[in-house]
Coordinates of C-alpha atoms in Angstrom, one line a residue:
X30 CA -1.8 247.3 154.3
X31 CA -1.9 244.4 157.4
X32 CA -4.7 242.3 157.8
X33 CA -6.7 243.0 160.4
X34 CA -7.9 240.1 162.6
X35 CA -10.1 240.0 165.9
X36 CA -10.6 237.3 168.7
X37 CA -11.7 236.9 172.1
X38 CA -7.7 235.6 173.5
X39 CA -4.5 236.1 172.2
X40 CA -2.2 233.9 172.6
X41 CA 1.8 234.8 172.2
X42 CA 4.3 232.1 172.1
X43 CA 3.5 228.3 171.4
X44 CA 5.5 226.7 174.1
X45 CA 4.2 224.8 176.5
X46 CA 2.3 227.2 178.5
X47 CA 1.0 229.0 175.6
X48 CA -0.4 225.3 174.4
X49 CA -1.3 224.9 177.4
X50 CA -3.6 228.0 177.6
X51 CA -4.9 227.9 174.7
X52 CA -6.2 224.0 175.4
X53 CA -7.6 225.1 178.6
X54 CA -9.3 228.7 176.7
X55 CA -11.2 226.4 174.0
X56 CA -11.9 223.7 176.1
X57 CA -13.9 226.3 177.7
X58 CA -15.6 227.7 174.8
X59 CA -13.8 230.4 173.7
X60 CA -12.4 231.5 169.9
X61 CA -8.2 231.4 170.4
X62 CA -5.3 232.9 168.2
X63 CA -1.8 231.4 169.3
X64 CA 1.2 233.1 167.6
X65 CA 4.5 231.2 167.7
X66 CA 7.5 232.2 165.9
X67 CA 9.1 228.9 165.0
X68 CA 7.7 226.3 163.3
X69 CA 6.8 224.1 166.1
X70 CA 5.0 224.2 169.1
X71 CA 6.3 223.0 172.6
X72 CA 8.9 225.5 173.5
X73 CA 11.5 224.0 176.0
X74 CA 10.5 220.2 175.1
X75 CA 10.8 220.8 171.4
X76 CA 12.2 223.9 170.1
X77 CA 14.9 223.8 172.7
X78 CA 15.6 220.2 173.2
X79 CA 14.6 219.6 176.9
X80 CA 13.6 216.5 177.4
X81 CA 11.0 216.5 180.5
X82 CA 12.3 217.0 183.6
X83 CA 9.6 216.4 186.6
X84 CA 8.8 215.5 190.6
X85 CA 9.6 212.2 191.5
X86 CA 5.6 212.0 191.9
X87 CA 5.1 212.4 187.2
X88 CA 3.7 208.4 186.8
X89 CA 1.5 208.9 190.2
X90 CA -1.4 211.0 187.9
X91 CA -0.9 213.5 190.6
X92 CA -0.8 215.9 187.9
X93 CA -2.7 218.2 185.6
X94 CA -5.1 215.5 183.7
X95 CA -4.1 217.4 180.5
X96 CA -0.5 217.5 181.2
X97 CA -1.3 213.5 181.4
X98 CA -3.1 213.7 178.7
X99 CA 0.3 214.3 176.6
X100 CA 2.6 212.9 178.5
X101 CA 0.0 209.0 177.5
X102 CA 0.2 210.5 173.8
X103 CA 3.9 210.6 173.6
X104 CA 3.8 207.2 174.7
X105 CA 1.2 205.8 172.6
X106 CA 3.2 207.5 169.8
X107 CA 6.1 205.3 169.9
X108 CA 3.5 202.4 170.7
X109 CA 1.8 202.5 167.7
X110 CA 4.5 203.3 165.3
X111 CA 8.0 202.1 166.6
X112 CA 8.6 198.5 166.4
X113 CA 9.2 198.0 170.5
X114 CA 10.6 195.4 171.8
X115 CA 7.9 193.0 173.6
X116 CA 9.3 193.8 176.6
X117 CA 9.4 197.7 176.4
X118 CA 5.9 197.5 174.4
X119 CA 4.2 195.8 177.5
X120 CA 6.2 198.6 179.9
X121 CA 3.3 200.5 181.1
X122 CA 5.9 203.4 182.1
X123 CA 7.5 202.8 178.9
X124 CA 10.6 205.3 178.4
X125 CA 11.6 205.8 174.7
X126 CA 15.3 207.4 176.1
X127 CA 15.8 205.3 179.4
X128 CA 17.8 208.9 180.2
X129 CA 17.9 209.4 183.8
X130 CA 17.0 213.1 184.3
X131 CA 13.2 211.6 183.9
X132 CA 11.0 208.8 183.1
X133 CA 9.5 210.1 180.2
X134 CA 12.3 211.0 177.9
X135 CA 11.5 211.2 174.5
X136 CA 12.3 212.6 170.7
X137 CA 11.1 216.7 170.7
X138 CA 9.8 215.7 167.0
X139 CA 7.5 213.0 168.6
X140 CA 6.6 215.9 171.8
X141 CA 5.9 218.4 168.4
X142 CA 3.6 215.6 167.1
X143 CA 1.7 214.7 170.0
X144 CA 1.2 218.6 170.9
X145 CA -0.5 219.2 167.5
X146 CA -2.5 216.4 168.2
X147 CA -4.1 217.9 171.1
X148 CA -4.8 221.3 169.4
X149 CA -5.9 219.5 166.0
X150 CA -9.7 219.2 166.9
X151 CA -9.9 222.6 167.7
X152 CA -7.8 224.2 164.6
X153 CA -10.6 222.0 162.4
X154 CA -13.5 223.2 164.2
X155 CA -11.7 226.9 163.8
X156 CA -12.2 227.5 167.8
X157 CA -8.4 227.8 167.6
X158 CA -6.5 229.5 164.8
X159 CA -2.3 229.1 165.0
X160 CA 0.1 231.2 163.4
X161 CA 3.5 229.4 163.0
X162 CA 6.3 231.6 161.8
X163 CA 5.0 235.0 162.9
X164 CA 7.3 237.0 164.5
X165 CA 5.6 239.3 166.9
X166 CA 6.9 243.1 166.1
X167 CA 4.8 245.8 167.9
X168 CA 2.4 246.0 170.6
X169 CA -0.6 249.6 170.9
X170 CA -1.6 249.9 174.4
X171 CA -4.5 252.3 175.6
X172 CA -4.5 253.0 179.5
X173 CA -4.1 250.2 181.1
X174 CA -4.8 247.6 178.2
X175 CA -3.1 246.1 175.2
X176 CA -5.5 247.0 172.5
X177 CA -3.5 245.2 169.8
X178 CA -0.6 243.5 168.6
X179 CA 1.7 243.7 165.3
X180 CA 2.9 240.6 164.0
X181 CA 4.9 239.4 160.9
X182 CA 5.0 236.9 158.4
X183 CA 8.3 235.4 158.7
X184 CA 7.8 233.4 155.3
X185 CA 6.3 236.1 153.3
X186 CA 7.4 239.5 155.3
X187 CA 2.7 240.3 155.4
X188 CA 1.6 241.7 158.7
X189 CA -1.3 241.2 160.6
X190 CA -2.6 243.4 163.1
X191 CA -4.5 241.3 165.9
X192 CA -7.0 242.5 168.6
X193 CA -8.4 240.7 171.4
X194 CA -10.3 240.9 174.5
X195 CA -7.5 239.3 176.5
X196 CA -3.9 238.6 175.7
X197 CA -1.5 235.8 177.6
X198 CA 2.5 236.5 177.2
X199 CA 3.8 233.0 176.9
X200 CA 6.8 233.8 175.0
X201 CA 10.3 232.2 175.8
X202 CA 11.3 235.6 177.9
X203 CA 8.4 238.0 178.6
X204 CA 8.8 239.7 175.0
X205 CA 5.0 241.1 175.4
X206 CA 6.1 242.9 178.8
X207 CA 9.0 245.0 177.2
X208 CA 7.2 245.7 174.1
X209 CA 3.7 246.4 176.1
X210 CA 5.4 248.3 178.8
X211 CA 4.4 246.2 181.2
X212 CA 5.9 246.7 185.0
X213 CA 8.4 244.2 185.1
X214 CA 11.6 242.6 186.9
X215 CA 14.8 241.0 184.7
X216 CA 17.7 239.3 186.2
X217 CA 18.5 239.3 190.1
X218 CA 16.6 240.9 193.0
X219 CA 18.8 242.4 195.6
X220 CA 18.4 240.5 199.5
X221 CA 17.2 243.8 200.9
X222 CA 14.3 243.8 198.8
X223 CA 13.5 240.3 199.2
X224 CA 14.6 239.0 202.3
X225 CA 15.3 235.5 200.4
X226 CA 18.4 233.7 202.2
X227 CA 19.9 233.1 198.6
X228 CA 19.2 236.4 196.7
X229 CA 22.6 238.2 196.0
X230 CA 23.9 241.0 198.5
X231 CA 23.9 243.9 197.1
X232 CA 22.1 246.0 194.2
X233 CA 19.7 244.5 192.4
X234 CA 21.2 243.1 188.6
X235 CA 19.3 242.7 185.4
X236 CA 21.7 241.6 184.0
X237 CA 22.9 239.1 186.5
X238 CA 20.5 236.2 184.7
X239 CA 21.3 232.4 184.6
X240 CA 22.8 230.9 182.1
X241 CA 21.4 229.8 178.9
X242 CA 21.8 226.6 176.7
X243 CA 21.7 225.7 173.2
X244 CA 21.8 222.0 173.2
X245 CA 22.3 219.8 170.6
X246 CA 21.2 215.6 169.5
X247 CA 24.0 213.5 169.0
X248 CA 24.0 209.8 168.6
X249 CA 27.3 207.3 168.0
X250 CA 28.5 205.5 165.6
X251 CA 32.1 204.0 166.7
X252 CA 33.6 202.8 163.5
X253 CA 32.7 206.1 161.5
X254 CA 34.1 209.9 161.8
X255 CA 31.7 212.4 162.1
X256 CA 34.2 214.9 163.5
X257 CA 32.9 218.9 162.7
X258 CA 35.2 221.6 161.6
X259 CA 36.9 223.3 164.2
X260 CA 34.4 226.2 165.6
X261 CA 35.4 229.5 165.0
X262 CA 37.1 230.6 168.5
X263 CA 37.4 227.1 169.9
X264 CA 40.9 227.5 171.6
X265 CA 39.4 230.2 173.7
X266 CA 36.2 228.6 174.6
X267 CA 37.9 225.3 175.4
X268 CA 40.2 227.7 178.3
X269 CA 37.1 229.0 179.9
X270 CA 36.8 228.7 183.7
X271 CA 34.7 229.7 186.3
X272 CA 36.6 230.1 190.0
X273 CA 34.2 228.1 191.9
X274 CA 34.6 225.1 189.4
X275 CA 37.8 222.6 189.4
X276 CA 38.8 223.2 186.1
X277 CA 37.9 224.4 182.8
X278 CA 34.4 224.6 181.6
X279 CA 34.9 221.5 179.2
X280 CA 37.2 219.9 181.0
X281 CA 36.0 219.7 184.4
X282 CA 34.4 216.5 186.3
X283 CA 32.5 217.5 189.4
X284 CA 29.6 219.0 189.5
X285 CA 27.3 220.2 192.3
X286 CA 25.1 220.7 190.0
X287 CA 24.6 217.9 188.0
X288 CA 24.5 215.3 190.8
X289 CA 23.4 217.2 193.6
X290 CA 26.7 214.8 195.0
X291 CA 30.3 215.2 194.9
X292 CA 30.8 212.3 192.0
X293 CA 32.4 212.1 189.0
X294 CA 30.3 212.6 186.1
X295 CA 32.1 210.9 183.3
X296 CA 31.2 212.0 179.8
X297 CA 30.4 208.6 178.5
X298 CA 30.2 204.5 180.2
X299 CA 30.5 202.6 177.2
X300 CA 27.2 200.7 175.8
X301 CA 25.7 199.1 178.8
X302 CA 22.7 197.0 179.4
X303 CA 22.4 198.7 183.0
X304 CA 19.3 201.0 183.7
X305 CA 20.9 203.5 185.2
X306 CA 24.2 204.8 184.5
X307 CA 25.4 207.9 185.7
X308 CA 27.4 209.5 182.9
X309 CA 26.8 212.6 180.9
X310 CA 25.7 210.3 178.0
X311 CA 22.5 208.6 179.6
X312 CA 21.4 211.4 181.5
X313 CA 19.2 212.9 178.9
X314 CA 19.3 210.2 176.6
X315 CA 16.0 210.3 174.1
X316 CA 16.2 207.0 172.3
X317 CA 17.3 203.4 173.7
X318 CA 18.1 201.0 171.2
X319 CA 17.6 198.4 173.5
X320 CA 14.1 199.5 173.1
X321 CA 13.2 198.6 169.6
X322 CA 13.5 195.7 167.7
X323 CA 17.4 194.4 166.7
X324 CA 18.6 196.8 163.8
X325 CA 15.4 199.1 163.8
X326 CA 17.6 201.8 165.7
X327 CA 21.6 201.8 165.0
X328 CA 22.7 203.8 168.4
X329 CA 20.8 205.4 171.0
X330 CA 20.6 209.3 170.9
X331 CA 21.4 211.7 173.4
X332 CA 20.2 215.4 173.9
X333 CA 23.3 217.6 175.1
X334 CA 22.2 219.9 177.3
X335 CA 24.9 220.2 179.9
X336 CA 26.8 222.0 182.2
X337 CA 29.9 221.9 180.1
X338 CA 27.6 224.3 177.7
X339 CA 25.8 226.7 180.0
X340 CA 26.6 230.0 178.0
X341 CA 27.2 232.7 180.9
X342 CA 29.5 235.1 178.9
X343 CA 27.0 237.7 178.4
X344 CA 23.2 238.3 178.1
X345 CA 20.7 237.9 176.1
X346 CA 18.1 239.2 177.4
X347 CA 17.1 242.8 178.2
X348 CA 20.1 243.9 176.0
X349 CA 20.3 245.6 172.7
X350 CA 19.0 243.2 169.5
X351 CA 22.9 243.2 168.7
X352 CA 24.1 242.6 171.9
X353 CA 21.4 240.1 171.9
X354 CA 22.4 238.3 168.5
X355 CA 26.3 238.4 169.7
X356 CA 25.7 236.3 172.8
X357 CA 23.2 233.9 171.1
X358 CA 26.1 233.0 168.0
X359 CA 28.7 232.7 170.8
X360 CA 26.7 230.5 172.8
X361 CA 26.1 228.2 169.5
X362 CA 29.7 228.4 168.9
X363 CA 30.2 227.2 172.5
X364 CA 28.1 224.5 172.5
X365 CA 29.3 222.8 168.9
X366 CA 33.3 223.7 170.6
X367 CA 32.3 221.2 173.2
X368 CA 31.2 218.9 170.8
X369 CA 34.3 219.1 168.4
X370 CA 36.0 218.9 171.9
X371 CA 34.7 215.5 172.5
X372 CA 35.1 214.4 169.6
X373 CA 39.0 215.5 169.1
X374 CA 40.1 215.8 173.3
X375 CA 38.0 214.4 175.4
X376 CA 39.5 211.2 177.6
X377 CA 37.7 208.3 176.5
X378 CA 36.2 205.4 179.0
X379 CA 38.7 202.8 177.3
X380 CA 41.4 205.0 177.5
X381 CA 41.8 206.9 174.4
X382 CA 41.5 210.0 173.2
X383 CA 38.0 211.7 171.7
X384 CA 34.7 210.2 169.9
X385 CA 34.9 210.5 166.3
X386 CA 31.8 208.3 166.2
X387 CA 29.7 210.9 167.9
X388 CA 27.1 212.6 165.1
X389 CA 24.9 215.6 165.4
X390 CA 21.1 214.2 164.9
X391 CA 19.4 217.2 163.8
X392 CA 16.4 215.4 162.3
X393 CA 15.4 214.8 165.7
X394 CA 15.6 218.5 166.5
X395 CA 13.9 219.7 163.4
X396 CA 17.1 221.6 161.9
X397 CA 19.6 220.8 159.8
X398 CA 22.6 221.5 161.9
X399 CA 21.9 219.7 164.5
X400 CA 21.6 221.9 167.2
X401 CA 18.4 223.1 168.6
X402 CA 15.8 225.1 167.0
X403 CA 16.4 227.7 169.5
X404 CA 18.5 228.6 173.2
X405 CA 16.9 227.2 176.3
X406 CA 16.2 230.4 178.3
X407 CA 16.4 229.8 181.8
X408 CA 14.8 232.8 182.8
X409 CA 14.0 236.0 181.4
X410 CA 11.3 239.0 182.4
X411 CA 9.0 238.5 185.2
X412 CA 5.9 240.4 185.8
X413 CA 5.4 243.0 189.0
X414 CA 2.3 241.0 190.2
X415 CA 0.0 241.5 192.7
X416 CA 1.6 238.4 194.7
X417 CA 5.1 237.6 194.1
X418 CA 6.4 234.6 195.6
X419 CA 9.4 234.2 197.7
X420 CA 11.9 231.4 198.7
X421 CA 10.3 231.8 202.2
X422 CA 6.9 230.3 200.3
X423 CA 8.9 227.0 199.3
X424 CA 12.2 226.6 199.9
X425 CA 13.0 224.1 203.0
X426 CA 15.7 226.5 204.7
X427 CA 13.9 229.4 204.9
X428 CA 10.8 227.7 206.1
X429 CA 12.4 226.2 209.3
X430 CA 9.7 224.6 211.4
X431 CA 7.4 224.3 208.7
X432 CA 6.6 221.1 207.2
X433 CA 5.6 222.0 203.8
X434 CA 5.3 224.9 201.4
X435 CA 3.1 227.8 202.0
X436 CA -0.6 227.0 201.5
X437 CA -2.3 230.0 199.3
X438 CA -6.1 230.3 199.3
X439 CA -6.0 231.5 195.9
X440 CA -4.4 228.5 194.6
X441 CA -4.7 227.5 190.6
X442 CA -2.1 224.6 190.1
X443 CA 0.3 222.8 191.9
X444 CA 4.4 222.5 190.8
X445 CA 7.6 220.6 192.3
X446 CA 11.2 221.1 191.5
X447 CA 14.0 221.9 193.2
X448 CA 15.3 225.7 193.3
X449 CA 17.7 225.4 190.4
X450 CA 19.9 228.4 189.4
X451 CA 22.6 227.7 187.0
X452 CA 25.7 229.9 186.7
X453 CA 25.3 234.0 186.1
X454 CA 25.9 235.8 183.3
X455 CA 27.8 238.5 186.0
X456 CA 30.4 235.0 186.2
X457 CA 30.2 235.8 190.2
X458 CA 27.4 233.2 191.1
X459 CA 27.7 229.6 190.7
X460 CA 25.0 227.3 190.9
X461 CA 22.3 227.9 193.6
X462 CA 20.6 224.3 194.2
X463 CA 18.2 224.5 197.1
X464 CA 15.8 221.9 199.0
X465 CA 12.0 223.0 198.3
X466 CA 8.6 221.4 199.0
X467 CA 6.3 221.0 196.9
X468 CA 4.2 224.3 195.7
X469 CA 1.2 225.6 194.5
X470 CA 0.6 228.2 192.1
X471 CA -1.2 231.4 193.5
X472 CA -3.7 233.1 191.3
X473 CA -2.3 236.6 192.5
X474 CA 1.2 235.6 190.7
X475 CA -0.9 235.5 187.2
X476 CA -1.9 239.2 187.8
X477 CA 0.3 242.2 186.3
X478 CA 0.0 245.1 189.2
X479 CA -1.3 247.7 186.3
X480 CA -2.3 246.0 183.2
X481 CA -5.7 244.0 183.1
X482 CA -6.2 242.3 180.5
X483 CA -2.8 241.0 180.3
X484 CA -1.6 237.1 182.0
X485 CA 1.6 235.4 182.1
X486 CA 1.7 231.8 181.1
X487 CA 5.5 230.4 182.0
X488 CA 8.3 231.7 183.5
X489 CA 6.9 235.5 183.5
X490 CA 5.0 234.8 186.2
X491 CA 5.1 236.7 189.6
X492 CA 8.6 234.9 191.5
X493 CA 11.7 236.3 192.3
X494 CA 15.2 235.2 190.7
X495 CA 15.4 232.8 193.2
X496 CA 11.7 231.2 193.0
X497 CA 12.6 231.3 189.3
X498 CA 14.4 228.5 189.4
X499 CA 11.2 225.9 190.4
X500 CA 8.5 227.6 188.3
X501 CA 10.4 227.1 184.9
X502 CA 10.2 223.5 184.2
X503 CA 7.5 221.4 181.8
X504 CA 5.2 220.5 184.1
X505 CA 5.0 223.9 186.2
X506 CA 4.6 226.2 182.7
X507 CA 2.1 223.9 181.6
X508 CA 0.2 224.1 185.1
X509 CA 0.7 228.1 184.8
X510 CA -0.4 228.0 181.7
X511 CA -3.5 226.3 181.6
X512 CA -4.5 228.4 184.7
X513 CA -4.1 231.8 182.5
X514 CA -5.7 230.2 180.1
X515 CA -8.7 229.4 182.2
X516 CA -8.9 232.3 183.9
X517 CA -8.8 234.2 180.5
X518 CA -12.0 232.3 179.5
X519 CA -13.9 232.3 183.2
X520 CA -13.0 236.1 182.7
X521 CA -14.6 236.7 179.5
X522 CA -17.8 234.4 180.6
X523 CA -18.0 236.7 183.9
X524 CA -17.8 240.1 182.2
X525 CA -15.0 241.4 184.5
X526 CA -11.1 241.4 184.4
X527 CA -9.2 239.1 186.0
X528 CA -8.0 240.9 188.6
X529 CA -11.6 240.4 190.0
X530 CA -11.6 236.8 190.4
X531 CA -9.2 236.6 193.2
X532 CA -11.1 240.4 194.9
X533 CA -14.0 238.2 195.1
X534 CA -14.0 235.2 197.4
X535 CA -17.7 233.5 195.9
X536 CA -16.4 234.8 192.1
X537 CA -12.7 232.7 193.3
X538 CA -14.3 229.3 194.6
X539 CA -16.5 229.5 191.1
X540 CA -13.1 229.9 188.6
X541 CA -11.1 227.1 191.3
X542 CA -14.1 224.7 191.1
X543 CA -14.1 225.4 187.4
X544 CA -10.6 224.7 187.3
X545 CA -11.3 221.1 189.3
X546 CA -13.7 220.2 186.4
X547 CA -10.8 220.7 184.0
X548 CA -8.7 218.1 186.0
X549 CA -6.4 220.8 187.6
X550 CA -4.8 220.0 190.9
X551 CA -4.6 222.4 193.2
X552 CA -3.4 221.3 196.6
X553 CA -0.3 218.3 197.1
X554 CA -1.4 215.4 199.0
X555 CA 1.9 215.1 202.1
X556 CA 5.1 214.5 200.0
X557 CA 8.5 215.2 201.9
X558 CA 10.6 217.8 200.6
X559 CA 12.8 217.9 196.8
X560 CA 16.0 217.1 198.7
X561 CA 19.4 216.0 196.3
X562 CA 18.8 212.9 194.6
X563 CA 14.9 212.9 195.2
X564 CA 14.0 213.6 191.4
X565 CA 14.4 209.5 191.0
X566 CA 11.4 208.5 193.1
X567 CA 8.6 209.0 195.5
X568 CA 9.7 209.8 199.1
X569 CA 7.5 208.9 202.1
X570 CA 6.7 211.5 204.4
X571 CA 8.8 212.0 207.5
X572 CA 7.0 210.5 210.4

């Protein structure tokens, strides 16, 4: 028979929105189960090997205060247990990686670390109960309400059959939505529903979804061969092109994309002193030796998670669970081809031919075969909300004459990235990189049209395709998030759903000025817009 267990929220999914709302639910006083099917918690900054990726604003504080609150820990992490340098242990913007996607770019086993850190006082004082390595399997729904979810025991096969007042769906791609029959949108929305100046012409496409990534850690160790048997299918991965790109997916050298300029984006510099390097190499580069103290760290490591391995072939989402499992081993397969590709093919940077030296790190990952624990998911299902929001809300070209992003009274968090749409899994789109302001979050976008007692805390939020593509990064799930999560709580305090926080203007200003005394920020001060190159640094407002 399954255990039976009760609690006021449910949490589904440990990534960083679903730590996120659970933080926020107990820091509010409310009793928390968070289900996550791997073994750690962060999602996209662990599991998947994504090291942050933020505004040019992240060391300003003009953030969440908890999102802060992790990003200090990571630090003090390798401050109180690396052996730094003197001159990186007295950086107060320390960076472990120096990679140059970010300034915080760190080991996911650390991120793991530091994220069980924040939950840890409220696991002891059992405010918070997590369930690592339960799967979830089944979801009983009754009107419009989940009454309870089936999950399993991954290490043991025991079920447990969970009930709770509220439930938050932050898994990787809006599993609880399917399974709850939630109203939902997957893949593209057509132009003519939308009216967004980049939405594709035509019919609307679930299928037609961004590409995913399995990345992988690598460091290098020139004198030594760490070359990997060949991957099964390697010849044909190696061939793969897209139209709109130069050459083949491996071997091509300009990218859109990754620099937002025409350059060349060379795979690797050589070992260089310099800051900032624009290779493929340093760009999301987690440890500098530099860094530490001589021999404590014998080469820096690198997380791959480029363009070279976007795996568009097929979907993975909203497909059946074989159709599923066939794209997810191809796009492993297509990640460690690149590797062996570099390691056997690739044109070196003194001339040669391939980096024998270059060995997978999976102890930095968690796994034993180096690659991540699990696919980066770009986007997958999206709830029908009560507000959806549009490119017109952010993006700088279809705001013309407006000086910043649409201002919404309702208002729970604030985000910034670019719009950032990677190549289709149709193979007819390429990337889609567009100018935005910065945003807020609107508390209509947390709000299924049907369900109430149901919220969406990532990239299963109320946007479109093409607003997608600025919601999904750390700091924006963890803002969304922590939101749900507080609004779960404020709900349950109140005695109403949530839907009747933003239908009541007094009830709204009460759950917003909660959310200020949680260190949520909800309004931008002036910052000009996310224009190419601007992820590097603060840019003053236009005059």
């Amino acid at each position: 028979m399954p255990t039976e267990l009760s609690t006021e929220i449910l949490v589904l999914g440990g990534g960083l929105g679903g730590v996120s709302a659970a933080l926020a639910a107990v820091r509010l006083g409310r009793k928390v189960v968070l289900v996550e099917e791997l073994d750690w918690l962060g999602g996209q900054l662990t599991s998947q090997g994504v090291p942050l990726d933020e505004a040019p604003w992240a060391e300003s504080l003009i953030t969440s205060q908890s999102f802060a609150a992790l990003r200090a820990g990571i630090r003090k992490h390798y401050q109180d247990h690396y052996p730094l340098t003197p001159r990186a242990r007295a950086d107060l913007l320390f960076n472990p990686g120096m990679g140059n996607v970010g300034t915080l770019c760190c080991e996911p086993a650390v991120a793991a670390r530091v994220l069980d850190g924040l939950l840890a006082p409220f696991v002891s004082s059992e405010a918070l109960i997590v369930l690592r390595r339960h799967r979830l399997t089944g979801c009983t729904t009754h009107a419009d309400k989940i009454v309870a979810v089936n999950v399993t025991n991954l290490e043991d096969g025991t079920q447990i059959v969970i009930s709770a007042a509220l439930a938050i769906d932050a898994t990787e791609t809006g599993d609880v939505l399917a399974m709850a029959d939630v109203e939902h949108v997957l893949g593209a929305e057509s132009q003519s529903e939308t009216n967004e100046l980049h939405a594709i012409t035509g019919p609307a496409d679930p299928l037609d979804q961004q590409a995913l990534t399995w990345g992988f850690a690598v460091d290098y160790l020139p004198t030594e061969d760490h070359t990997i048997d060949k991957p099964t299918g390697y010849e044909a991965f190696r061939a793969i092109k897209l139209d709109f790109w130069p050459g083949s997916q491996f071997g091509w050298t300009v990218s859109n994309h990754v620099t937002h300029e025409p350059l060349e984006r060379r795979l690797f510099a050589g070992d260089t002193d310099d800051e900032y390097v624009f290779d493929l190499w340093h760009a999301r580069r987690i440890l500098y030796r530099r860094n530490f103290l001589p021999g404590a760290i014998a080469s820096d490591i690198t997380i791959a998670n480029w363009p070279q391995i976007d795996y568009w072939l097929r979907p993975a989402v909203g497909v059946s669970p074989e159709e599923a499992a066939i794209a997810l081993d191809e796009a492993r397969r297509f990640s460690l081809s690149f590797l062996y590709w570099m390691q056997t093919e690739a044109p070196r940077h003194d001339g040669g031919v391939g980096y024998r030296g270059l060995r997978l790190r999976g102890d930095v990952l968690g796994t034993s075969d180096g690659l991540a624990k699990q696919a980066y998911f770009r986007e997958g299902r999206r709830i029908r909300a009560e507000f959806t929001i549009l490119e017109q809300h952010i993006g700088v070209e279809a705001r013309a004459g407006q000086r910043a992003a649409e201002l919404f009274p309702d208002s729970v968090g604030v985000g910034a990235y670019r719009i950032d749409l990677h190549p289709s899994t149709t193979g007819r789109r390429d990337t889609v990189d567009i100018d935005t302001y910065p945003f807020e979050i609107p508390l209509g976008a947390l709000l299924p049209i049907r369900v109430d007692n149901l919220l969406p805390a990532c990239k299963n939020l109320g946007t479109t395709r093409i607003t997608n593509g600025a919601y999904r990064v750390h700091p924006v799930e963890w803002s969304i998030g922590e939101a749900s999560g507080a609004l779960a709580a404020f709900s349950l305090q109140k005695m109403v759903p949530p839907r009747a926080v933003r239908q009541n203007p007094a009830r709204l200003l009460d759950f917003q000025a909660t959310l200020d005394r949680l260190g949520v920020l909800r309004r931008w001060p002036t910052f000009d817009a996310l224009r190419p190159g601007s992820r590097r640094g603060y840019r003053p407002p236009a005059q």
